[in-house]
Coordinates of C-alpha atoms and ligand atoms in Angstrom, one line a residue:
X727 CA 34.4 -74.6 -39.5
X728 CA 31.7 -75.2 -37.1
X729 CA 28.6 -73.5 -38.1
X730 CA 26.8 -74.1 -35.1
X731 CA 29.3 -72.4 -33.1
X732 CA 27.5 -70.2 -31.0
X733 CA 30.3 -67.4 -31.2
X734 CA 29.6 -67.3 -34.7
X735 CA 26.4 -66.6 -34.1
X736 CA 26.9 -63.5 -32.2
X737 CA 27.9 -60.6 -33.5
X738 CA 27.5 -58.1 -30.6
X739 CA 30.0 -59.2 -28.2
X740 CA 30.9 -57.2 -25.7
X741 CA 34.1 -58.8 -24.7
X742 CA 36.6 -59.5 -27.3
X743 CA 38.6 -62.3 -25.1
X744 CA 36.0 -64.7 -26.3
X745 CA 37.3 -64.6 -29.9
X746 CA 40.7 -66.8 -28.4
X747 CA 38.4 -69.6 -28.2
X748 CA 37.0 -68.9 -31.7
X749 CA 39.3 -70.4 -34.3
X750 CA 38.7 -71.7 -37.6
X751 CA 40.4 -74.2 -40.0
X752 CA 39.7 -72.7 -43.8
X753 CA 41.0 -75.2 -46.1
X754 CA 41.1 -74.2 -49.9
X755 CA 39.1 -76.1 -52.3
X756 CA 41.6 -77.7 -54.3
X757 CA 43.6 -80.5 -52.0
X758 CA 46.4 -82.0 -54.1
X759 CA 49.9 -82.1 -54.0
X760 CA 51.9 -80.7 -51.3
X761 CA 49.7 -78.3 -48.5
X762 CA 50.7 -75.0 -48.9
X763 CA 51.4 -72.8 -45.6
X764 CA 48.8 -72.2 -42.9
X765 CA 48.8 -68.8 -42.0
X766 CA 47.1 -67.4 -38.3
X767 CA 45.0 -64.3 -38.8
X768 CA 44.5 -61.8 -36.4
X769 CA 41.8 -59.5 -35.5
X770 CA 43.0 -55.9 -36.6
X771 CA 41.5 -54.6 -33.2
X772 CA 43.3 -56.8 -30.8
X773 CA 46.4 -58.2 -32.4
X774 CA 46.6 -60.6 -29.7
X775 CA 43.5 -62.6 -30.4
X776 CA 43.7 -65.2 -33.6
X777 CA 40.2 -65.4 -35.5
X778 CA 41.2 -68.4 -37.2
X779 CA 44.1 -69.6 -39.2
X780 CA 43.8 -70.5 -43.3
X781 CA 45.4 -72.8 -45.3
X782 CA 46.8 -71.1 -48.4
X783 CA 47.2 -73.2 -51.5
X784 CA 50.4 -74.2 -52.6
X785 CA 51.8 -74.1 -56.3
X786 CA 51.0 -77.7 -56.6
X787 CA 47.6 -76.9 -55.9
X788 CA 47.3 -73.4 -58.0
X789 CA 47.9 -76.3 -60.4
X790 CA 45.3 -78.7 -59.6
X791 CA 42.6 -75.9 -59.3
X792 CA 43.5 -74.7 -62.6
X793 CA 43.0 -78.0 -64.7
X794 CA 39.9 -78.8 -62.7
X795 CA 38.7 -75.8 -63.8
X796 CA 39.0 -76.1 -67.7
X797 CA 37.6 -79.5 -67.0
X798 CA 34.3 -78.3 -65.2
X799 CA 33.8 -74.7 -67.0
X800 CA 31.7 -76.3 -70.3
X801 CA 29.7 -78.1 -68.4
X802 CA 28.7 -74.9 -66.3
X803 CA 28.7 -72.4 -69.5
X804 CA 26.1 -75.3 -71.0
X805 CA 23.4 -74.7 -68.1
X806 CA 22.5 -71.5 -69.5
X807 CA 22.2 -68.1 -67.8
X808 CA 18.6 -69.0 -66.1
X809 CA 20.2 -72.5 -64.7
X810 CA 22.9 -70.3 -63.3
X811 CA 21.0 -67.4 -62.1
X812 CA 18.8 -69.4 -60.0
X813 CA 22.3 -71.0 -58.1
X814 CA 23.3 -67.4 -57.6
X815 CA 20.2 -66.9 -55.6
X816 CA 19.8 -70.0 -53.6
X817 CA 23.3 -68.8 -52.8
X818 CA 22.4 -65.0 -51.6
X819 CA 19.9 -66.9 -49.8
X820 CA 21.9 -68.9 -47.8
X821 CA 24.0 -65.8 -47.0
X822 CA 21.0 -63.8 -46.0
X823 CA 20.5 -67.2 -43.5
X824 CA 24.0 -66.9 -42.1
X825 CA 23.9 -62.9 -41.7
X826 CA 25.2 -63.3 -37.9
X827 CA 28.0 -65.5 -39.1
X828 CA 29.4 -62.9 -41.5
X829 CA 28.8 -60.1 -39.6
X830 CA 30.9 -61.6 -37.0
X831 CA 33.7 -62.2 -39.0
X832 CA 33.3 -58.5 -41.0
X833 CA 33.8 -57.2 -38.0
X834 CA 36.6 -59.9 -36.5
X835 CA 38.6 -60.8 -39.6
X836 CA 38.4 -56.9 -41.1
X837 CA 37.8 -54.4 -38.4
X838 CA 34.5 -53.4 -39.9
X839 CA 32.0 -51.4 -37.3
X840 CA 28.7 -52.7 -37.1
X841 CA 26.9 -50.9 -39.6
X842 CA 30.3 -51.5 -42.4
X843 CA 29.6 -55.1 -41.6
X844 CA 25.7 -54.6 -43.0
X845 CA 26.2 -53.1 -45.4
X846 CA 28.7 -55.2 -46.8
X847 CA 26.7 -58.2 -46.1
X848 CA 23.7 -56.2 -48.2
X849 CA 25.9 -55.5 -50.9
X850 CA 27.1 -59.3 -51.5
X851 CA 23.2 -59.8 -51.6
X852 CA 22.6 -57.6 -54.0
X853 CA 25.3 -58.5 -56.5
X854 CA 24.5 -61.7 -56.2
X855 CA 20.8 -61.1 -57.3
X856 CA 21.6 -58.8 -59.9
X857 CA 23.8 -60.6 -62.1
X858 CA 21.8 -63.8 -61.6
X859 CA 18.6 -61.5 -63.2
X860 CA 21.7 -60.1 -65.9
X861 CA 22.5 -63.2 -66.2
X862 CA 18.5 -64.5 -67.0
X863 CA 18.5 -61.5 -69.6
X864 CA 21.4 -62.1 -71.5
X865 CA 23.0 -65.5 -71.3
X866 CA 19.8 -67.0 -72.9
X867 CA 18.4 -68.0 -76.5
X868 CA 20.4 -64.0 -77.3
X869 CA 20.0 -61.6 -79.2
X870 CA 18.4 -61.7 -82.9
X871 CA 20.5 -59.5 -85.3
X872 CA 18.8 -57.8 -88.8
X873 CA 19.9 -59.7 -91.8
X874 CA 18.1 -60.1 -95.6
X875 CA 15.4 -62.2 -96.0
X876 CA 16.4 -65.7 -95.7
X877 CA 19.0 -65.6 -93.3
X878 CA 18.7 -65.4 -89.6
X879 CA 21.5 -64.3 -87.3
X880 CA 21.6 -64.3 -83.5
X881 CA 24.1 -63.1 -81.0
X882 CA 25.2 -64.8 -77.9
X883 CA 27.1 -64.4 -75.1
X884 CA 29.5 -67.3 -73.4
X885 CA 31.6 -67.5 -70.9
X886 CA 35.3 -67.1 -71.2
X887 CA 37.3 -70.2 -69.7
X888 CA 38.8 -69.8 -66.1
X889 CA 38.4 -66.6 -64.8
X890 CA 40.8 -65.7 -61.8
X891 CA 40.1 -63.3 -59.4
X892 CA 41.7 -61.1 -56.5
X893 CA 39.7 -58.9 -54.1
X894 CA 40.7 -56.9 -51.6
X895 CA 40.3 -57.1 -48.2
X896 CA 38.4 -53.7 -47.3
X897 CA 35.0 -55.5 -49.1
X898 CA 35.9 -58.8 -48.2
X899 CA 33.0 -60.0 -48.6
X900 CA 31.1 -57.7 -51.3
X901 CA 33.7 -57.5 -53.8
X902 CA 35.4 -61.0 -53.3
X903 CA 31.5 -62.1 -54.0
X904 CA 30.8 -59.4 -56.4
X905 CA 33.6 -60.4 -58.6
X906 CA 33.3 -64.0 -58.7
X907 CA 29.6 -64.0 -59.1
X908 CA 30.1 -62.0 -62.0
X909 CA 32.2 -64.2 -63.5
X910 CA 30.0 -67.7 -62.4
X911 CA 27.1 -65.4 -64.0
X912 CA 28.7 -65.5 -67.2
X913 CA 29.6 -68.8 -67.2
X914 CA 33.2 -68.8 -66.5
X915 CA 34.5 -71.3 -63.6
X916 CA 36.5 -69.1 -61.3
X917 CA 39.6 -69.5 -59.1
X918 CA 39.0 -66.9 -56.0
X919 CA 41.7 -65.7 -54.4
X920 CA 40.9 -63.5 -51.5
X921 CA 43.1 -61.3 -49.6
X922 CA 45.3 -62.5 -47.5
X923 CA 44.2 -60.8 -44.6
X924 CA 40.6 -61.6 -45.1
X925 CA 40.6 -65.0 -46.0
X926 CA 38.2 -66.4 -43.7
X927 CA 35.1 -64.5 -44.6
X928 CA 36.0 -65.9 -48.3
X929 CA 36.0 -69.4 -47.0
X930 CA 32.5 -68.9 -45.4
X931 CA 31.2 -67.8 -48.5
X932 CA 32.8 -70.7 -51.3
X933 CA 31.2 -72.8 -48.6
X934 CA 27.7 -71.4 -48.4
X935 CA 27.8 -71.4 -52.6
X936 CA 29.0 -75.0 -52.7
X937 CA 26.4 -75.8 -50.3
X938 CA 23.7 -73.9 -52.6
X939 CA 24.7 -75.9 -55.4
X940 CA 27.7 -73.9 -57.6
X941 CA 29.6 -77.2 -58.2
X942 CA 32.9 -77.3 -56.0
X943 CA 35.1 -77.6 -59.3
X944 CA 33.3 -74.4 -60.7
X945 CA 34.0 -72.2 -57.7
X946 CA 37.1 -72.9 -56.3
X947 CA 38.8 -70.7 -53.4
X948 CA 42.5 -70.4 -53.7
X949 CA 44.1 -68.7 -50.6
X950 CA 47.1 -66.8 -50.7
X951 CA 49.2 -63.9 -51.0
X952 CA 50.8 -61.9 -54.3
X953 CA 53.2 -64.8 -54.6
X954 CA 49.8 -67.3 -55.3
X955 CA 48.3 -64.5 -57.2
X956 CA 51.1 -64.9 -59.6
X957 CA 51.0 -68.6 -59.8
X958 CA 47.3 -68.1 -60.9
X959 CA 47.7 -65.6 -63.3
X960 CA 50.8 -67.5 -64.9
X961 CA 48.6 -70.6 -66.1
X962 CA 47.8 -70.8 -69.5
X963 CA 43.9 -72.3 -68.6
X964 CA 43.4 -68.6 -67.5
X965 CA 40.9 -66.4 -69.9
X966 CA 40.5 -63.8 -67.9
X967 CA 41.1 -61.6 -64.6
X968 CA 39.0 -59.7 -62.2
X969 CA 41.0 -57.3 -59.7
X970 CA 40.4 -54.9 -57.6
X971 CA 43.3 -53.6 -55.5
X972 CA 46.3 -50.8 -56.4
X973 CA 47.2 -49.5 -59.6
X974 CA 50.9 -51.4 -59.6
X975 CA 49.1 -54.5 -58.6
X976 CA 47.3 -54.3 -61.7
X977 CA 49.8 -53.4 -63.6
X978 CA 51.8 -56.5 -62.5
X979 CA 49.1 -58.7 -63.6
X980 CA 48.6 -56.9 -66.8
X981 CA 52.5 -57.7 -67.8
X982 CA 52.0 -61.3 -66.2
X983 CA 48.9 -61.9 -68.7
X984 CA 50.8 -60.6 -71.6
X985 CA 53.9 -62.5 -71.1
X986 CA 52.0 -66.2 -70.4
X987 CA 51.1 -68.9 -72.9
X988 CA 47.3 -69.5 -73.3
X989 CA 44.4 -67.2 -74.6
X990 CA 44.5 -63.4 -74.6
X991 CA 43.3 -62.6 -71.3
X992 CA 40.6 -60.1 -70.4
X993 CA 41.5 -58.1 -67.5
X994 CA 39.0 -55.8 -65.8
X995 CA 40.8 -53.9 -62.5
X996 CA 39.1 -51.3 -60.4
X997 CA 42.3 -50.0 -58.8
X998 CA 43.1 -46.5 -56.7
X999 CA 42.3 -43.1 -56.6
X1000 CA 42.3 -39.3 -55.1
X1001 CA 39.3 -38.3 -54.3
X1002 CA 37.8 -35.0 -54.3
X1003 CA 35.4 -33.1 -53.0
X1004 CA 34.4 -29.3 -54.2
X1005 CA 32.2 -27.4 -51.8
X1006 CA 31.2 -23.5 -52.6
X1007 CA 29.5 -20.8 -50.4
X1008 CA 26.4 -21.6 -51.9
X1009 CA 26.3 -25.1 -50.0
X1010 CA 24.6 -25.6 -46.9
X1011 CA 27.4 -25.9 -44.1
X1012 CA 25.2 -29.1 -42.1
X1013 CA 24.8 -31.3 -45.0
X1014 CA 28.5 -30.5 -46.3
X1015 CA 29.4 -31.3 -42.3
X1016 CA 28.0 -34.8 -42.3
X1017 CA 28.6 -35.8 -46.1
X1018 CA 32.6 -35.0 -45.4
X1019 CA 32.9 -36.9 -42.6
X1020 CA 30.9 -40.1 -43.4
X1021 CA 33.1 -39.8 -46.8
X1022 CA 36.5 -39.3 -44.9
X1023 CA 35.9 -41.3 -42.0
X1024 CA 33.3 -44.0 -42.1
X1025 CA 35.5 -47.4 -42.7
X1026 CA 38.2 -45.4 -41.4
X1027 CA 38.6 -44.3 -44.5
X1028 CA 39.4 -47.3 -46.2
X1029 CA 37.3 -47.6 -49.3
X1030 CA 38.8 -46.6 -52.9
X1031 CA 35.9 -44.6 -53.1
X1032 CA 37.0 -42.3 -49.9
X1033 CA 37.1 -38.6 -49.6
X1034 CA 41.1 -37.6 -49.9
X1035 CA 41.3 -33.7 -50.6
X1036 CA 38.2 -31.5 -49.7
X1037 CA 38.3 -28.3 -51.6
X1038 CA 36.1 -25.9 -49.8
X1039 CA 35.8 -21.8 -51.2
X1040 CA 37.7 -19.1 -49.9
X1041 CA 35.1 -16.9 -48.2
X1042 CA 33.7 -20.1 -46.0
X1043 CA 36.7 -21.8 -45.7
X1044 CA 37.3 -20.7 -41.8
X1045 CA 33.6 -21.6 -40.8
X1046 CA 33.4 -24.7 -42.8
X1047 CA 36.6 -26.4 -41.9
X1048 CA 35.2 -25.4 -37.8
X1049 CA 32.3 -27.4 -38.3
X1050 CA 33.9 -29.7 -39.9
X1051 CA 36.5 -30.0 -36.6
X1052 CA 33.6 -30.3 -34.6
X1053 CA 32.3 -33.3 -35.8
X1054 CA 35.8 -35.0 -36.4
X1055 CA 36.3 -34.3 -32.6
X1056 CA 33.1 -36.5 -31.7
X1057 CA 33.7 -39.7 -33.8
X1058 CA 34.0 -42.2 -31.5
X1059 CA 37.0 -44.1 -31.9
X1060 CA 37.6 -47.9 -31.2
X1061 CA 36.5 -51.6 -30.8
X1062 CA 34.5 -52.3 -33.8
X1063 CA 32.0 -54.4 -32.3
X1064 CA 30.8 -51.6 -29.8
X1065 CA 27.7 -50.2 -31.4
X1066 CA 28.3 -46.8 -31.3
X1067 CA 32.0 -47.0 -32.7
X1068 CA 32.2 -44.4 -35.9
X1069 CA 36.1 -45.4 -36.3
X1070 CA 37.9 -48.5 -36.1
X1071 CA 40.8 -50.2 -36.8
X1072 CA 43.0 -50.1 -40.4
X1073 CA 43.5 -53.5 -41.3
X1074 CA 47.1 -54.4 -40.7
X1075 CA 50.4 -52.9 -39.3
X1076 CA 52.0 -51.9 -42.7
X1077 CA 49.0 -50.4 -43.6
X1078 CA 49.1 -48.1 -40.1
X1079 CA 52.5 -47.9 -40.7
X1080 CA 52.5 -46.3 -44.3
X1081 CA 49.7 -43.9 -42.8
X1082 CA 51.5 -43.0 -40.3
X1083 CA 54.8 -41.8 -42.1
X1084 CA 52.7 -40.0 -44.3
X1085 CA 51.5 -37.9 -41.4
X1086 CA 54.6 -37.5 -40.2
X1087 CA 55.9 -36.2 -43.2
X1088 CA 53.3 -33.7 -43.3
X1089 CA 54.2 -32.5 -39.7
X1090 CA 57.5 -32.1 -40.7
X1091 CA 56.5 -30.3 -44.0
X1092 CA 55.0 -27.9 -41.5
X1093 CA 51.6 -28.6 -42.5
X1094 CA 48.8 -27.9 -40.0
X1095 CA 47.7 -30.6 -38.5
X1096 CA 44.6 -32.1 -36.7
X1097 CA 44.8 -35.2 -34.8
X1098 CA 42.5 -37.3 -32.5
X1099 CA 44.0 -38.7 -29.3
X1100 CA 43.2 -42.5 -29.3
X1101 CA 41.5 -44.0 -26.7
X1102 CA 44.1 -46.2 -24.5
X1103 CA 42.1 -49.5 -25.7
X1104 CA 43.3 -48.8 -29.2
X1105 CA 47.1 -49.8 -28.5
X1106 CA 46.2 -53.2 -28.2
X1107 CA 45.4 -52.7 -32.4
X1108 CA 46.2 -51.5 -35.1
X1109 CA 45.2 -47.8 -35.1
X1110 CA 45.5 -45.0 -37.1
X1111 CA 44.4 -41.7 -35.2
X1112 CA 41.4 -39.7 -37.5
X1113 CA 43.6 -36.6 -38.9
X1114 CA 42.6 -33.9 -41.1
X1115 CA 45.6 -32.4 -42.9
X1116 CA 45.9 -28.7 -44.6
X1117 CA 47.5 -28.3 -48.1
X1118 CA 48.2 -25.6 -51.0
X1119 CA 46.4 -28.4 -53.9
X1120 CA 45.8 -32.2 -54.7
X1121 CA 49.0 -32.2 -56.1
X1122 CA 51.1 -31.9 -52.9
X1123 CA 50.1 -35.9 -52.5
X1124 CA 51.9 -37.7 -54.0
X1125 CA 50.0 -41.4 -53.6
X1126 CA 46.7 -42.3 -52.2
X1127 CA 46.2 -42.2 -48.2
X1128 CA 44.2 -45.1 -47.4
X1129 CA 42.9 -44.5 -44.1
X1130 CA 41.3 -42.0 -42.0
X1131 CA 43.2 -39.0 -43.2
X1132 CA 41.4 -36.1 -44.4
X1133 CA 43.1 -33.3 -46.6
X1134 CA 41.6 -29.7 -47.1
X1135 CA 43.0 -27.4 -49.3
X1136 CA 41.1 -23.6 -50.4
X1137 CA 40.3 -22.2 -53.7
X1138 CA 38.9 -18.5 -54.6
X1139 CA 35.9 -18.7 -56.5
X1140 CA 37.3 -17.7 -59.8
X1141 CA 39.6 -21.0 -59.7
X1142 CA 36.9 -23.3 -60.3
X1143 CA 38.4 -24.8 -63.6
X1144 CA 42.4 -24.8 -62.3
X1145 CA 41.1 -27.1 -59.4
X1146 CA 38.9 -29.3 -61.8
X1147 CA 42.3 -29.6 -64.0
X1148 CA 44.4 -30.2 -60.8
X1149 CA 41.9 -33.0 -59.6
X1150 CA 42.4 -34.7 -63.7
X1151 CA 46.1 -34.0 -63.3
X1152 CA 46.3 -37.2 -60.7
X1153 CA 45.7 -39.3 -63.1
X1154 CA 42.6 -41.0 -60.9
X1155 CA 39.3 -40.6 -61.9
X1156 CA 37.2 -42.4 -59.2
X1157 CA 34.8 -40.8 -57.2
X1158 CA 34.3 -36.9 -57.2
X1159 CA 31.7 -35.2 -55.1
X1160 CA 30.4 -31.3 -55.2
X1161 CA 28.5 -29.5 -53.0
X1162 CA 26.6 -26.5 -54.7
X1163 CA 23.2 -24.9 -54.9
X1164 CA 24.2 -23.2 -58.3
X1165 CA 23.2 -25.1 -61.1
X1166 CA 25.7 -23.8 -63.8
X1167 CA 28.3 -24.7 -61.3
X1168 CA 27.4 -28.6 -61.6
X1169 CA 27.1 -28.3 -64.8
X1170 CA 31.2 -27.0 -65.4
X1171 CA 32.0 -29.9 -63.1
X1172 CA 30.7 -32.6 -64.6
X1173 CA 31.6 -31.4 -67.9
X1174 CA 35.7 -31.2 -67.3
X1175 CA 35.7 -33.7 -64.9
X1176 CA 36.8 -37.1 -65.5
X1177 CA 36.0 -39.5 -63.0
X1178 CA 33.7 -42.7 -62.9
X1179 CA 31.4 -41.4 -60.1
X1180 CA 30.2 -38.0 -59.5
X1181 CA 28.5 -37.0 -56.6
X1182 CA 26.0 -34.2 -55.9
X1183 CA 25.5 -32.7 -52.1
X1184 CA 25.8 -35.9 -50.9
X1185 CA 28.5 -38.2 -49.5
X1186 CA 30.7 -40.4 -52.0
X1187 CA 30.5 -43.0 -50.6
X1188 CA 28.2 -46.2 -50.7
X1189 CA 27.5 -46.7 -54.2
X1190 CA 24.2 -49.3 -54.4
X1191 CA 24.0 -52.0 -57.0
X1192 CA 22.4 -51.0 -59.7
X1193 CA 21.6 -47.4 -58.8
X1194 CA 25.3 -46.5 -58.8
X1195 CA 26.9 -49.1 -61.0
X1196 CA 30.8 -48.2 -59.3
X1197 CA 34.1 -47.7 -61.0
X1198 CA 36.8 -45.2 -62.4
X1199 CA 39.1 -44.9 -65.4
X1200 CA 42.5 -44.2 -65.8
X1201 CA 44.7 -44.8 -63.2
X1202 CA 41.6 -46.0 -60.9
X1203 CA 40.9 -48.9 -63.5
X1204 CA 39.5 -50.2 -66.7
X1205 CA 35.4 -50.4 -66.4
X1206 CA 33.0 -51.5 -67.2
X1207 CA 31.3 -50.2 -63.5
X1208 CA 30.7 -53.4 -60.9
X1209 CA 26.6 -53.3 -60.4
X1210 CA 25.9 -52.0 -63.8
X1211 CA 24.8 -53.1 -67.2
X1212 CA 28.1 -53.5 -69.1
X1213 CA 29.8 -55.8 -66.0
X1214 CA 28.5 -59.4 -67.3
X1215 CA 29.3 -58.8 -71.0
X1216 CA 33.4 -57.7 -70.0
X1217 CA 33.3 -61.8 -68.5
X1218 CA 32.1 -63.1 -71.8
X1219 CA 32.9 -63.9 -75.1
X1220 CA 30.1 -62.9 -78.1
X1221 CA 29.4 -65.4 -80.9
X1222 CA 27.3 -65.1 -83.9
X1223 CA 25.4 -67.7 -85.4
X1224 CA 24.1 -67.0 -89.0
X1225 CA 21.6 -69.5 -90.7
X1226 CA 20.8 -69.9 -93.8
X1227 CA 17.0 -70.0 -93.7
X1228 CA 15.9 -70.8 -97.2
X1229 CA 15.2 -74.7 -98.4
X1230 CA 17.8 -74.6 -100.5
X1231 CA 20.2 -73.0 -97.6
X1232 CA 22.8 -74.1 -96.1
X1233 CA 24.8 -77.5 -96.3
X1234 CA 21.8 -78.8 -98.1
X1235 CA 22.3 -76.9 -101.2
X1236 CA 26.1 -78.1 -101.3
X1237 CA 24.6 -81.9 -100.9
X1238 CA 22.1 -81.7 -103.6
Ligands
LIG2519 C1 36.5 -50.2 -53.0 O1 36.6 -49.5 -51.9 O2 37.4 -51.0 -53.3 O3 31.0 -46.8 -53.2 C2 35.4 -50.0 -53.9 C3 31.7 -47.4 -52.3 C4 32.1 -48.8 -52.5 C5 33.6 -48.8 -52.9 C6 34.1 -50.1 -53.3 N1 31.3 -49.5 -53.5 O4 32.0 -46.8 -51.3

């Protein structure tokens, strides 16, 4: 990878042909034993252009990376939670130096428009800062317990072992970062595996940590696909798990931990959902306008925490659901890297494909049906047209839609609580947003509802670090919330160190 590239360092370009001559070698950290594959990866907007090719690991290697690990990780739990905070911010320091670099590949590597690309780069910053300062607080001298006189006990927290973890490729940046960051914070060593689709961004990042001082056996990158992803979680060095991705992905890995030799791994997924949004006649058409489509449509829809089914009231269903049409109609659709694109491309052809039936199927249902002609540029990509869908209830779905595919279903006001049970009959319990001026209203909501993050006439989207620590429960995942305060404890183990404080305490009273 040549940093000094001056592609790199442009973001803005107008012309995509330029990316043919921008092609990087990402090699994974461990290099032993036979090379595993290289793989080319495409940008999702022109299919034609490579971004770069990676070299994914090979079992020989999942090997290697996984008994450097358990050699490096004491040395890195015995720094201490302030040594290791302050490598976590030389290291969001370096990526705030390189923002041109990663914005260019957000937007190459995943498809992201402009502003998707900033504010992914902003949220790797800020996880990075906030477990290192989590990671000052409580990875320290601990925490003193109460005990009689004479005794003195104090809690602390380690790290794990090898932590292993798989990110998906919509934040392939934030939560690739986000997760392993955690788990560095808490003094684990970690095997990364990205997504395969995004596993050049990744590769920037292990580099600019390395560079920043994480050691190169602590933070090791591990490219792949699910069939690495198993070798990984199949080692017996392996404490513990981060994943974000779908809910049968996580239960694969679940069943893979249980049936493996080695300690009883920790697994902490943030996996799907079906997100809803309730809107009554006492919200104010505009704001429910702009907060449904930036939750529907912005990333083209592809973030877990994504508007899927938009409940809206009876008597303003008609007038709501036309402003809503109106500003579906002027999302601009297309190349990512314009600056006023809204929509761009879904990440890879199965991914189009799988919307794409499900419209389909809809059509044929006889559902109505809204769709957005795509602009001729778009063939060249992989494109999913924005669509906004009408159904009876959440139920009709019968999986997540992720992409730029808005449901809307109607309720009558006295149906409040059936739709609240309909939305905790998915199972999911992600994101949830309402938009009502009536105060008793909110209140019912968030009483029945259960989902991780509720939202109040506002989008659902875009949940800050710290502010809105993120996650769901059930079938969207096991907590604790990424960007929160219970995160860093989930990568640790607790140990309690009771002293005997009187002279005659201890070991000395059994020498005497
Ligand atoms: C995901 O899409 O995998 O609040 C989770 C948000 C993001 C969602 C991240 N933090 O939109």
């Amino acid at each position: 990878v040549d940093l000094a590239d001056p592609l790199l360092r442009r973001p803005l370009l107008a012309h995509l042909d330029e990316l043919a001559t921008l092609c990087w070698e990402a090699e994974p950290t461990a290099l032993a034993g036979e090379p595993g594959q290289a793989a080319e990866i495409r940008s999702p907007y022109d299919n034609s252009k490579v971004v770069g090719t990676i070299r994914n690991a090979s079992a020989a290697e999942v090997a290697f990376a996984a008994e450097r690990a358990a050699k490096a990780q004491p040395g890195w739990n015995a720094l201490g939670g302030a040594e290791r905070a302050a490598l976590l911010e030389k290291a969001a320091d370096a990526f705030e130096a390189h923002t041109p670099e990663f914005l260019s590949l957000c937007q190459r590597e995943a498809g992201k428009s402009l502003v998707d690309a900033v504010l992914e780069l902003r949220e790797a910053v800020d996880f990075l800062r906030y477990y290192a300062a989590e990671a000052r607080a409580h990875f320290g001298e601990g925490r003193p317990l109460p005990g009689p006189t004479g005794e003195s006990n104090r809690l602390t927290l380690h790290g794990r072992g090898v932590f292993v973890t798989i990110s998906p490729w919509n934040f392939p940046l934030a939560i690739f970062i986000g997760m392993a960051s955690a788990a560095l914070a808490a003094g684990n060593a970690v095997l990364a595996k990205p997504a395969e689709q995004t596993p050049l961004i990744a590769a920037l990042a292990v580099r600019l940590c390395h560079e920043a001082g994480i050691p190169d056996d602590v933070l090791q990158l591990v490219p792949g696909d699910g069939a690495v992803g198993a070798l990984l979680t199949a080692r017996p060095e392996v404490a513990g798990v981060a994943f974000t991705g779908s809910t049968e992905t996580a239960r694969a890995i679940n069943r893979a931990l249980a049936q493996r030799d080695g300690p009883i791994a920790a697994l902490i997924a943030e996996t799907g959902g079906q997100n809803a949004m309730i809107v009554d006649s006492s919200a104010l058409p505009e704001q429910v306008t702009r907060d449904v489509v930036a939750s529907a449509f912005q990333s083209a829809g592809q973030r877990c925490s994504a508007l899927r089914v938009l409940y809206l009231q009876d008597d303003v269903y008609d007038g709501m659901l036309e402003m809503i049409r109106g500003a579906f109609e002027a999302l601009v659709i297309g190349d990512p890297q314009a600056l006023t694109t809204d929509v761009g491309p879904v990440i890879d052809a199965e991914a189009k494909a799988a919307l794409d039936q499900h419209i389909a199927a809809m059509k044929a249902a006889g559902r109505p049906v809204w769709q957005r002609e795509l602009p001729a540029d778009c063939a060249k990509g992989t494109f999913v047209a924005p669509t906004i869908i009408e159904i009876e209830a959440i139920g009709d779905l019968s999986r997540e839609n992720f992409g730029p595919v808005l449901h809307v279903a109607r309720f009558k006001g006295d149906e409040l609580e059936a739709v609240i049970e309909a939305i905790n009959a998915t199972g999911f319990g992600l994101t949830l947003g309402l938009h009502s001026r009536i105060d008793a209203t909110r209140r019912l909501v968030e009483a029945k509802a259960r989902v991780g993050n509720f939202y109040v006439n506002r989008n659902q989207i875009g949940a800050v670090v710290e502010s809105q620590p993120f996650g769901g429960e059930g079938l969207s995942g096991t907590g604790p919330k990424a960007g929160g305060p219970h995160y860093l404890p989930r990568f640790a183990t607790e140990r309690v160190t009771c002293i005997d404080t009187t002279a005659a305490g201890g070991n000395a009273s059994l020498m005497a």
